PDB file of C-alpha atoms in Angstrom:
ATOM      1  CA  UNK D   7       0.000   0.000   0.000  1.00 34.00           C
ATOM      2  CA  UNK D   8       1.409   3.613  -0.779  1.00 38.00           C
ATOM      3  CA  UNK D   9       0.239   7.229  -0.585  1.00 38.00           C
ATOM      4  CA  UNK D  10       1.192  11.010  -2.097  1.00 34.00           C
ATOM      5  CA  UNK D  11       1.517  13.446  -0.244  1.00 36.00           C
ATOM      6  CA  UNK D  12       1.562  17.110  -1.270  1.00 35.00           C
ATOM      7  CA  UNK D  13       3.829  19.614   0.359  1.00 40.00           C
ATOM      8  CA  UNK D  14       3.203  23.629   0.566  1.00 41.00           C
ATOM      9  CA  UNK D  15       6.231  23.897  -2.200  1.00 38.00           C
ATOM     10  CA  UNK D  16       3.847  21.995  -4.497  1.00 35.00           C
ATOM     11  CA  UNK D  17       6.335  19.016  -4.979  1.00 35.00           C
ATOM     12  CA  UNK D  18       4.632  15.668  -3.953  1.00 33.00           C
ATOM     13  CA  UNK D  19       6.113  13.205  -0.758  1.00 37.00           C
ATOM     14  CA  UNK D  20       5.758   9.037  -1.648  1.00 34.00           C
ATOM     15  CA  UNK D  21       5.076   6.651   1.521  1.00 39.00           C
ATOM     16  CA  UNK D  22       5.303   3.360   0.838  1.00 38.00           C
ATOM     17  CA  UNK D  23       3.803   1.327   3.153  1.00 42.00           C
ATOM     18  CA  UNK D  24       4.361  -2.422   3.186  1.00 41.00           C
ATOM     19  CA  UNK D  25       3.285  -4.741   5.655  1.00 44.00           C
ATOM     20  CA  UNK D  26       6.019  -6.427   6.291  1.00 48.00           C
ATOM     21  CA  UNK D  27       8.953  -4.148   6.161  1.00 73.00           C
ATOM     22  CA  UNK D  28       7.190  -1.149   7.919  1.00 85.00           C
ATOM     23  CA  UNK D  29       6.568   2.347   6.972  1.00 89.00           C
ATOM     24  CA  UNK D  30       8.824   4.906   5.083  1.00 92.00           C
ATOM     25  CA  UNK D  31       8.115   8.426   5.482  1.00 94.00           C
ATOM     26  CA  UNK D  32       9.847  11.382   5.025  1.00 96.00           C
ATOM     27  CA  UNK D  33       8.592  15.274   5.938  1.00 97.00           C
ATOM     28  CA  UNK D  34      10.517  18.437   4.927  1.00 98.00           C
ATOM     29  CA  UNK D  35      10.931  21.995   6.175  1.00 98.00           C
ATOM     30  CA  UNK D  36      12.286  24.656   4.522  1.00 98.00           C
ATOM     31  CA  UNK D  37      12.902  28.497   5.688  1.00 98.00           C
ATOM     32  CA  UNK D  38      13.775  31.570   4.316  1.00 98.00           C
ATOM     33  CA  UNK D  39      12.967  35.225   4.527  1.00 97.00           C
ATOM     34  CA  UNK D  40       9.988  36.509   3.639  1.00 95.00           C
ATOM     35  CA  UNK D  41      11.590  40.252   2.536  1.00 93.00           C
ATOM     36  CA  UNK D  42       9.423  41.539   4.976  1.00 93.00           C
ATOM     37  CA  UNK D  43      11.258  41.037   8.180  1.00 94.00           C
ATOM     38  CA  UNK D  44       9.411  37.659   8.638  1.00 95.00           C
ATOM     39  CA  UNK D  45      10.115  34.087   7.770  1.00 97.00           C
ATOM     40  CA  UNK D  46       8.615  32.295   5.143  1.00 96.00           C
ATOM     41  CA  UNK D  47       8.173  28.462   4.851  1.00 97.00           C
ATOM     42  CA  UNK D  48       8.481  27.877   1.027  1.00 97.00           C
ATOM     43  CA  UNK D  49       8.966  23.819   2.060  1.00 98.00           C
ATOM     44  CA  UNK D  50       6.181  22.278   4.203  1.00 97.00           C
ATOM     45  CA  UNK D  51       5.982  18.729   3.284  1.00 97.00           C
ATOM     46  CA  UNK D  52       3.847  16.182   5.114  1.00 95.00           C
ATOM     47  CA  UNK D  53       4.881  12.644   4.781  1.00 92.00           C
ATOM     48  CA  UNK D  54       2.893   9.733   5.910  1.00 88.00           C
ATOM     49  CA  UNK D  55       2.473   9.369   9.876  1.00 91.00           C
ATOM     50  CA  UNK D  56       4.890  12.834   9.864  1.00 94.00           C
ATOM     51  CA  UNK D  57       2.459  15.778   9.642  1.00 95.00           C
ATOM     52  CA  UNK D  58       3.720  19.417   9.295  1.00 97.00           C
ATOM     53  CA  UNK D  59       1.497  22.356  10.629  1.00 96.00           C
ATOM     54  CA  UNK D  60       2.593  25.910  10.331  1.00 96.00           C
ATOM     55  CA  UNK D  61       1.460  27.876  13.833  1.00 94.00           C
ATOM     56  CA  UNK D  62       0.820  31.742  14.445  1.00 87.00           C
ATOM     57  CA  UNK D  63       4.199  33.113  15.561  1.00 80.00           C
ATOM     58  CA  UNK D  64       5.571  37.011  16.247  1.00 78.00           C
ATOM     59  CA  UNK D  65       8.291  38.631  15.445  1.00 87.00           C
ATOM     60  CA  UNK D  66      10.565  37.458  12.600  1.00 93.00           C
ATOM     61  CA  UNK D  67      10.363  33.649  13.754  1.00 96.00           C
ATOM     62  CA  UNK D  68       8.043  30.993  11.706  1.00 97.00           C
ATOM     63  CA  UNK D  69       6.488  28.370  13.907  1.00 97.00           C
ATOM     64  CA  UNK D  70       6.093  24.614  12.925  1.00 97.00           C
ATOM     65  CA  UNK D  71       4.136  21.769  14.724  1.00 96.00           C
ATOM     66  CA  UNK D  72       4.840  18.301  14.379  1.00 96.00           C
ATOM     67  CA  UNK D  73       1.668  16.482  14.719  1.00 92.00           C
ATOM     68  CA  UNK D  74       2.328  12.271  14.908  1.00 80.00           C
ATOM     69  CA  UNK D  75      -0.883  10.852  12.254  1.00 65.00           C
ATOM     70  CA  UNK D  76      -0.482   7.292  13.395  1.00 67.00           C
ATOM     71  CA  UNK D  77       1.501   5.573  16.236  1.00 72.00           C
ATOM     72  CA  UNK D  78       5.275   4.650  15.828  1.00 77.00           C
ATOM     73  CA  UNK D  79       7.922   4.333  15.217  1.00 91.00           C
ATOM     74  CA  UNK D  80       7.107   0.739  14.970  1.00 91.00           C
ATOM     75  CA  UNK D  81       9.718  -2.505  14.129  1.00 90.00           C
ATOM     76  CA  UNK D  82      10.857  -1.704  10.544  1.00 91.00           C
ATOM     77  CA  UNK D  83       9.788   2.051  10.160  1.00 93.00           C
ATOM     78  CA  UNK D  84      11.934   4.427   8.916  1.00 94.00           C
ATOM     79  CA  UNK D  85      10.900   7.777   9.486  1.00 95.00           C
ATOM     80  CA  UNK D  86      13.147  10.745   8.190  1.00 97.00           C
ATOM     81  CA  UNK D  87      12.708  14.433   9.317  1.00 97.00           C
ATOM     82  CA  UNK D  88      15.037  17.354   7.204  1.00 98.00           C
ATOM     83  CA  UNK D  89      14.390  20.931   7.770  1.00 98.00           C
ATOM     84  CA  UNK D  90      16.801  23.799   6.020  1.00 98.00           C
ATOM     85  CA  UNK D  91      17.446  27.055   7.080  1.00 98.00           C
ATOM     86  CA  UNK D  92      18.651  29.940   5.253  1.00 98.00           C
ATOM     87  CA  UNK D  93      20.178  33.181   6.130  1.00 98.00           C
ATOM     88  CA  UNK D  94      18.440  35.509   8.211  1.00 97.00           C
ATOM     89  CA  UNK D  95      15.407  32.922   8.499  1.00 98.00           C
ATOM     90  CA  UNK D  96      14.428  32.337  12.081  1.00 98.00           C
ATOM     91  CA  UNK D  97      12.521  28.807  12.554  1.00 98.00           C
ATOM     92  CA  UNK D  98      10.970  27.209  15.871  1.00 97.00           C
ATOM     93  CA  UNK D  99      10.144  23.544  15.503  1.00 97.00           C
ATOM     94  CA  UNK D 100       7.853  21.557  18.070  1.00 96.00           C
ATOM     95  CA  UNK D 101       5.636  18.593  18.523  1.00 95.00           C
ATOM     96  CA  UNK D 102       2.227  18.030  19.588  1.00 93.00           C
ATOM     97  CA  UNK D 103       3.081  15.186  21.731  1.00 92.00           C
ATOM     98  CA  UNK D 104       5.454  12.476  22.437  1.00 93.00           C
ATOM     99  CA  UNK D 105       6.650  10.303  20.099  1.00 93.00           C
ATOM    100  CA  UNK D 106       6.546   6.442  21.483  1.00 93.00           C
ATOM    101  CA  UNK D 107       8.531   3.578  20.183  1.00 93.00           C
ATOM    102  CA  UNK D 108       6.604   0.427  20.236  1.00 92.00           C
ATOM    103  CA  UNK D 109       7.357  -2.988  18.921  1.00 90.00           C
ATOM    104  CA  UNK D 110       5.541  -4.306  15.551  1.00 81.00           C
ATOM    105  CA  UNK D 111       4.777  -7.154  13.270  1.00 77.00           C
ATOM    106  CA  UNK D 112       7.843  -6.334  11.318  1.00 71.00           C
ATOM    107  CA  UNK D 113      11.060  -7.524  12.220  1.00 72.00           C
ATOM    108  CA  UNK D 114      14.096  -5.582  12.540  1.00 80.00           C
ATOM    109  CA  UNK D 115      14.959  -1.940  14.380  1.00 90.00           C
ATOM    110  CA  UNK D 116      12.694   1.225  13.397  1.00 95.00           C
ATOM    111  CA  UNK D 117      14.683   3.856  12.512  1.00 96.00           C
ATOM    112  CA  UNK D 118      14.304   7.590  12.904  1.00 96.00           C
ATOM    113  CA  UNK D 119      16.624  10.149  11.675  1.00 98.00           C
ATOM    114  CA  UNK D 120      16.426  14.007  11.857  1.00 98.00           C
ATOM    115  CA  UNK D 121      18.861  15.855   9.564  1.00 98.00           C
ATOM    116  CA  UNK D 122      18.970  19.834  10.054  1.00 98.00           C
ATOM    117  CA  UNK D 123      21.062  22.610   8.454  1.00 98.00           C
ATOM    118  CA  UNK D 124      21.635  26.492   9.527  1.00 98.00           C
ATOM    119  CA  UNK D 125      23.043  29.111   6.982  1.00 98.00           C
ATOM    120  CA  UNK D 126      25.384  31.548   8.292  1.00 98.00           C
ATOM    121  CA  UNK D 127      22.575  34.415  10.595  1.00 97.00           C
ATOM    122  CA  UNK D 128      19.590  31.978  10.293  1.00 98.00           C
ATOM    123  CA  UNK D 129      18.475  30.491  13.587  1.00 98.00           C
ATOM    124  CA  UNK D 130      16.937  26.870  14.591  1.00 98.00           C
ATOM    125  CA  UNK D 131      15.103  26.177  17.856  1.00 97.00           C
ATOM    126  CA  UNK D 132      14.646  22.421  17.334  1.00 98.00           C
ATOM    127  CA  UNK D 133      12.288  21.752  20.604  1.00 97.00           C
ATOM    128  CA  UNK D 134       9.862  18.233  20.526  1.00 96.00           C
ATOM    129  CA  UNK D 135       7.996  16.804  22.976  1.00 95.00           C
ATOM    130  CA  UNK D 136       9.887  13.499  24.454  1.00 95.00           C
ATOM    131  CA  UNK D 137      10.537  10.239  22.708  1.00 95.00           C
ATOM    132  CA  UNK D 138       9.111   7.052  24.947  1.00 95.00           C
ATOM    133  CA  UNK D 139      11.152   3.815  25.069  1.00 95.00           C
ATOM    134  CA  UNK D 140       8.243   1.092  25.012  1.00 94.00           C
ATOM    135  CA  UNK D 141       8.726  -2.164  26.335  1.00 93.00           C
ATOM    136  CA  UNK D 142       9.567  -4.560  23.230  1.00 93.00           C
ATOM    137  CA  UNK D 143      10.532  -1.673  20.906  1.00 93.00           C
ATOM    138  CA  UNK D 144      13.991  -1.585  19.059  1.00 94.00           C
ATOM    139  CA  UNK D 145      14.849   2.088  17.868  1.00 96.00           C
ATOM    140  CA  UNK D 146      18.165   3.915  16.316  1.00 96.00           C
ATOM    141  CA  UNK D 147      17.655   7.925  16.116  1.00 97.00           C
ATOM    142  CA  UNK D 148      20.394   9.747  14.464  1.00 98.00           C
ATOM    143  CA  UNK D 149      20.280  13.397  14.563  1.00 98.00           C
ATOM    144  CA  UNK D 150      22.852  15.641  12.860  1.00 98.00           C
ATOM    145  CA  UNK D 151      23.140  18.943  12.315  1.00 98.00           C
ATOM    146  CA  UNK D 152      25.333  21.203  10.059  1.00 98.00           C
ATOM    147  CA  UNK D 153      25.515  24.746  10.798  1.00 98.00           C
ATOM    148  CA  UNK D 154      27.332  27.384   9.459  1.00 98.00           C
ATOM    149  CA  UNK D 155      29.698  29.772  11.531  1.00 95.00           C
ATOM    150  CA  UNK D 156      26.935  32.962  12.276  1.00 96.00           C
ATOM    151  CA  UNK D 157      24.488  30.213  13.117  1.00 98.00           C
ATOM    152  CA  UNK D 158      22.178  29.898  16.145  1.00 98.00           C
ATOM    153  CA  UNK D 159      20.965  26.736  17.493  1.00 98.00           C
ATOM    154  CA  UNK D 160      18.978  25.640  20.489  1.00 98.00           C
ATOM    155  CA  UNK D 161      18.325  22.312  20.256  1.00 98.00           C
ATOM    156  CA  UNK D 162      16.081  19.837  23.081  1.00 97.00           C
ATOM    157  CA  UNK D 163      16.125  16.174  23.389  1.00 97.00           C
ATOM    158  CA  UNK D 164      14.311  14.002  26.011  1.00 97.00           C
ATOM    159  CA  UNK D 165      13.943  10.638  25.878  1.00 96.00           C
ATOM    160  CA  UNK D 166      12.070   8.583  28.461  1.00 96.00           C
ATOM    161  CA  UNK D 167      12.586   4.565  28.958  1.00 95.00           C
ATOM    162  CA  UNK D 168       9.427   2.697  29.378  1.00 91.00           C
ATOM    163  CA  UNK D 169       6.353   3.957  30.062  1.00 90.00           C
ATOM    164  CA  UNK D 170       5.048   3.707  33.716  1.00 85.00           C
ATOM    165  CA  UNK D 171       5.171   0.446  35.268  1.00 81.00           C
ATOM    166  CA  UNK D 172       6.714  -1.033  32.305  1.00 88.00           C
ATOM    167  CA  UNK D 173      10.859  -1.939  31.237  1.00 90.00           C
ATOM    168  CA  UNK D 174      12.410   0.103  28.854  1.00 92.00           C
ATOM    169  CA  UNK D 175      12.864  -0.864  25.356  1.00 93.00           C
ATOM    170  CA  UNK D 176      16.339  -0.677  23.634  1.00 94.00           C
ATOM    171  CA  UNK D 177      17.260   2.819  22.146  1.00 95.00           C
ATOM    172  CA  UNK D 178      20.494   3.620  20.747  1.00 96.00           C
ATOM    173  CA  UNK D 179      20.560   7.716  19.797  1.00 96.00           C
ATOM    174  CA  UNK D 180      23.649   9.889  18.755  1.00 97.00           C
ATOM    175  CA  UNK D 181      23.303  13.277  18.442  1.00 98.00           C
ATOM    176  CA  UNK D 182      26.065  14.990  16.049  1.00 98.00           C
ATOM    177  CA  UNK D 183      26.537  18.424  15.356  1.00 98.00           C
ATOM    178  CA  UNK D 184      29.029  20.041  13.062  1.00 98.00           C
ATOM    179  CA  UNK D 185      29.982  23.885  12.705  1.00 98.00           C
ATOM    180  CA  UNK D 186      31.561  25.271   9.942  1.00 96.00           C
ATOM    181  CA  UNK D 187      32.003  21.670   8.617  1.00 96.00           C
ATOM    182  CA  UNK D 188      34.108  20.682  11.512  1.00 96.00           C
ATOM    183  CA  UNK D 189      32.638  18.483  14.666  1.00 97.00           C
ATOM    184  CA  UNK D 190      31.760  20.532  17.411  1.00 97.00           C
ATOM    185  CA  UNK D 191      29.645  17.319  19.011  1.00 97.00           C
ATOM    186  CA  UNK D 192      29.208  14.246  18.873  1.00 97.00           C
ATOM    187  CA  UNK D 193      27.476  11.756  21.512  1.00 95.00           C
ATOM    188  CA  UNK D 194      26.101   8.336  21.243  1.00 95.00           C
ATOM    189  CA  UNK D 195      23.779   6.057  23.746  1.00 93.00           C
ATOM    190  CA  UNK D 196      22.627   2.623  24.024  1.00 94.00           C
ATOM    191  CA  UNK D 197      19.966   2.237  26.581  1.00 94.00           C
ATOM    192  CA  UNK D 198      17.775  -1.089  27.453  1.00 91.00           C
ATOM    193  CA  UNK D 199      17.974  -4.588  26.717  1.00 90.00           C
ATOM    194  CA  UNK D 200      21.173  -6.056  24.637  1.00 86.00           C
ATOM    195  CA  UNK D 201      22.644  -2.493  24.938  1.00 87.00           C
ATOM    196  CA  UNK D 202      26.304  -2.476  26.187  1.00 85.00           C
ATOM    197  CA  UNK D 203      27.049  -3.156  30.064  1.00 82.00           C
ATOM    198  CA  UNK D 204      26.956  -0.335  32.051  1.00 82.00           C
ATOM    199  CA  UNK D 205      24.001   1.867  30.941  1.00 89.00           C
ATOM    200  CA  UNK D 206      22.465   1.814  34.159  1.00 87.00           C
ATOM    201  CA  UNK D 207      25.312   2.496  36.123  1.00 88.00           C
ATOM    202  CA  UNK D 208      26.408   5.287  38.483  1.00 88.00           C
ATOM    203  CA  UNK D 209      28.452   6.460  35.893  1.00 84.00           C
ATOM    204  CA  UNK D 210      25.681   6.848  33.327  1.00 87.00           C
ATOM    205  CA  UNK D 211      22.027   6.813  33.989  1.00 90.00           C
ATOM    206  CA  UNK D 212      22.434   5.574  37.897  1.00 88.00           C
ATOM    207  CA  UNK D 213      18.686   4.180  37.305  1.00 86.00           C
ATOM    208  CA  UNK D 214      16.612   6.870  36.365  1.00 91.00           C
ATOM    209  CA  UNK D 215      14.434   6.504  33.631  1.00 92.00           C
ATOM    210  CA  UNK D 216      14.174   9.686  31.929  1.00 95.00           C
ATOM    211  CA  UNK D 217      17.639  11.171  30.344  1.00 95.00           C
ATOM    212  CA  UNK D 218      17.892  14.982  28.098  1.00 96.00           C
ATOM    213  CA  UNK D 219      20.405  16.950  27.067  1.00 96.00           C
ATOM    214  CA  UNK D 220      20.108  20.921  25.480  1.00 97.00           C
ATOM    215  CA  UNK D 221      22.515  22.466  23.184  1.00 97.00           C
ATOM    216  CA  UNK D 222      23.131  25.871  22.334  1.00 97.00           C
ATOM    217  CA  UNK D 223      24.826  27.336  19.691  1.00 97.00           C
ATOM    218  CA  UNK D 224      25.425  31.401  19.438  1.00 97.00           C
ATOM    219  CA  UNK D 225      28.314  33.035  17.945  1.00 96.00           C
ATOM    220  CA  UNK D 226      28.641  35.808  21.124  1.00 94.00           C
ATOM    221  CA  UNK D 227      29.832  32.336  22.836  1.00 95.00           C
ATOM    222  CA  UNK D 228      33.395  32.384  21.021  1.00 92.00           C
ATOM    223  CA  UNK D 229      34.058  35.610  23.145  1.00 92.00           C
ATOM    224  CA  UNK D 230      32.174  35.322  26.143  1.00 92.00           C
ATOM    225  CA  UNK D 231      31.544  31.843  27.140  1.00 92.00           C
ATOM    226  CA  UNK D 232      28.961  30.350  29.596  1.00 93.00           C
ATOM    227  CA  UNK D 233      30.459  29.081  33.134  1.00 93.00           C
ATOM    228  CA  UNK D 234      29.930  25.264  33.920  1.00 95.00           C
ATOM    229  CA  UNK D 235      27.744  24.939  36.418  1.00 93.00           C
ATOM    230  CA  UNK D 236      25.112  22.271  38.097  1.00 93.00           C
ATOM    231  CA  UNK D 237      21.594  22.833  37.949  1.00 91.00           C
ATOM    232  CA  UNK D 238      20.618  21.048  40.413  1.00 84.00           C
ATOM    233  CA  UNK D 239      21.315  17.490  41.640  1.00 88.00           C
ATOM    234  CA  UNK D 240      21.292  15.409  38.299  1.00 93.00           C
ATOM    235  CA  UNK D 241      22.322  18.374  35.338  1.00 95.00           C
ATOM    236  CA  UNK D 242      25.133  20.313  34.513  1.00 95.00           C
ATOM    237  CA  UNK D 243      25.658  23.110  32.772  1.00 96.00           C
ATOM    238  CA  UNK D 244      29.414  22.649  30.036  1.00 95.00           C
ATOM    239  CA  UNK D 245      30.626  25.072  27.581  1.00 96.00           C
ATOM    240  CA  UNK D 246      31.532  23.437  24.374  1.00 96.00           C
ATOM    241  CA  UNK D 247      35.281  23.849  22.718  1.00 92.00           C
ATOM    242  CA  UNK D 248      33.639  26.021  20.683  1.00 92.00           C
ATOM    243  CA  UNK D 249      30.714  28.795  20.244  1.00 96.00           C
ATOM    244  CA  UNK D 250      28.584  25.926  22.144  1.00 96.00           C
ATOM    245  CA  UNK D 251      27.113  24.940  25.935  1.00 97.00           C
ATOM    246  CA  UNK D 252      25.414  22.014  26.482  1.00 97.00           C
ATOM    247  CA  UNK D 253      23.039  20.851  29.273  1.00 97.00           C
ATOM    248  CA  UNK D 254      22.758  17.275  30.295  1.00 96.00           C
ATOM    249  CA  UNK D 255      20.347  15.908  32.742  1.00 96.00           C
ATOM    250  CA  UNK D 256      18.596  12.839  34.235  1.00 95.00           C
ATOM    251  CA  UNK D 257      15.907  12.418  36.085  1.00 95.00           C
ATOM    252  CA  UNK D 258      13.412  10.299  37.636  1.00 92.00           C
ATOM    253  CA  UNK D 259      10.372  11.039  35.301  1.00 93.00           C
ATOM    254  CA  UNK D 260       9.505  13.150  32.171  1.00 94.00           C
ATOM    255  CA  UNK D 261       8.368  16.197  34.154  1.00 94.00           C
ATOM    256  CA  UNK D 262      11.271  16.651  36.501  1.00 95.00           C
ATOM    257  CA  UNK D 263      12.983  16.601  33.239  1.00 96.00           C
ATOM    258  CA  UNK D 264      11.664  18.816  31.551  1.00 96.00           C
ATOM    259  CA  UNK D 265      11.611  21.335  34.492  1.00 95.00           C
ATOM    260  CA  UNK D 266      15.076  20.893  34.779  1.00 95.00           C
ATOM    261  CA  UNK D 267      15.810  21.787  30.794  1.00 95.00           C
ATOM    262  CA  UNK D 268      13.007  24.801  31.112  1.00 95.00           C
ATOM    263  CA  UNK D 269      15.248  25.993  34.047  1.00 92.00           C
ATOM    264  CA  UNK D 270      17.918  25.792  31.757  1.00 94.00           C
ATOM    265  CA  UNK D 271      16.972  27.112  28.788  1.00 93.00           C
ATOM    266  CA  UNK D 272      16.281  30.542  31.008  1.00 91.00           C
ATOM    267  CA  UNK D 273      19.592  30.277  33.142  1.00 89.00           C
ATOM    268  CA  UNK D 274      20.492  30.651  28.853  1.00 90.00           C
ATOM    269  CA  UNK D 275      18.468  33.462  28.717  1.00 81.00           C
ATOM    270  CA  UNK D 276      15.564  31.815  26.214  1.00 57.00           C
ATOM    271  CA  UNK D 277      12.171  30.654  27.285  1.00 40.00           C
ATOM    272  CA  UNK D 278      10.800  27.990  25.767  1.00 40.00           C
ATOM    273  CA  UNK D 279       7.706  30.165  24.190  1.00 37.00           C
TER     274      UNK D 279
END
């Protein structure tokens, strides 16, 4: 079974959908100025389960939901997310609810991959809602992001393992982020069953369930960089070797977490809106 899409730039999205081998789906996002002072969103494509909403915004900044039209990822999706930003363009990317990970008929990991790029003066604030680990599920994310130098960046992820009362399934994420084509990070995590030993441990998630990290990118970091600091018992506060600062953080739940990342993002001086 398979399905067209049409996106706001007219060009047309294919989702094939076989039984067996899970879906494929792909949504795009594209940003530019408007000449008016705004930002305009000549790329909205829609792709399967991956549905792209433009929301009212102020100011210069376009605002785009991500609204989840079926449940997954399940075994054997691949679901691909791309969104471009040009120069001067301002974007703000959310969700309108978690994403969850479950186990299906097909065999085999889901996959979901997220590729973003930043022109030299646009801006990104890349901020979903929390990706569940669901018992049985098997899920690789792989997010990576190229930004020029003159980029901003403020980038969220949560993920949560198991829902409540239930194990975790196995998640392997890496987050990779590259300025000016160099590597300014790069992080990878295997969490759940048949990841490698030690996940669970004091020196990683010390058996809380719910795990985030927040990175920030802004040129005015190169000259005045932020100072390390905790934020509280289970986050910390790094600067990057580089125009960068990142926030990691576990906690016990999904809310604690993301009250510890909203606390951050205004100790960084941005609310989440």
């Amino acid at each position: 079974m398979g399905g067209v899409t049409s996106g706001a730039s007219g060009a047309a999205v294919t989702t094939v959908v076989p039984g067996a081998s899970g879906v494929r789906a792909t949504a795009r996002i594209g940003a530019r100025p408007d000449g008016r002072g705004g930002t305009a969103l000549p790329t909205l494509e829609s792709g399967g389960p991956l549905a792209l909403r433009r929301t009212r915004a102020g100011g210069s900044e376009a605002r785009v939901m991500l609204v989840g039209a079926m449940s997954g990822p399940l075994g054997g999706d691949h679901f691909t997310v791309t969104a471009e930003v040009a120069g001067g363009a301002r974007l703000h990317v959310g969700s309108a609810a978690a994403t969850i990970a479950l186990p299906g008929q097909a065999k085999g990991e889901a996959r979901y991959d997220v590729r973003l790029t930043v022109e030299d003066g646009g801006e990104l604030c890349w901020l979903p809602e929390q990706l569940i680990s669901a018992e049985g599920s098997d899920l690789r994310l792989a997010t990576r992001v190229e930004l020029a130098a003159g980029a901003r960046l403020t980038l969220r992820e949560e993920q949560v393992l198991g829902r409540v009362g239930e194990e975790p399934g196995r998640l392997s994420s890496r987050l990779t982020v590259l300025l000016g084509g160099r590597p300014l990070f790069d992080q990878e995590l295997s969490c759940g069953p048949g990841a490698p030993g030690g996940w669970d441990g004091p020196a990683v998630l010390g058996g809380h369930r719910a795990l985030g990290q927040l990175l920030v990118v802004r040129p005015e970091y190169v000259t005045r960089p932020v100072e390390p600091r905790l934020l509280g018992e289970y986050a910390a506060l790094t600067p990057l070797a580089g125009p960068g600062a990142l926030v990691t953080a576990v906690a016990a739940d999904a809310l604690q977490l993301r009250r510890t990342l909203d606390e951050a993002l205004r100790v960084l001086g941005r609310g989440t809106g």
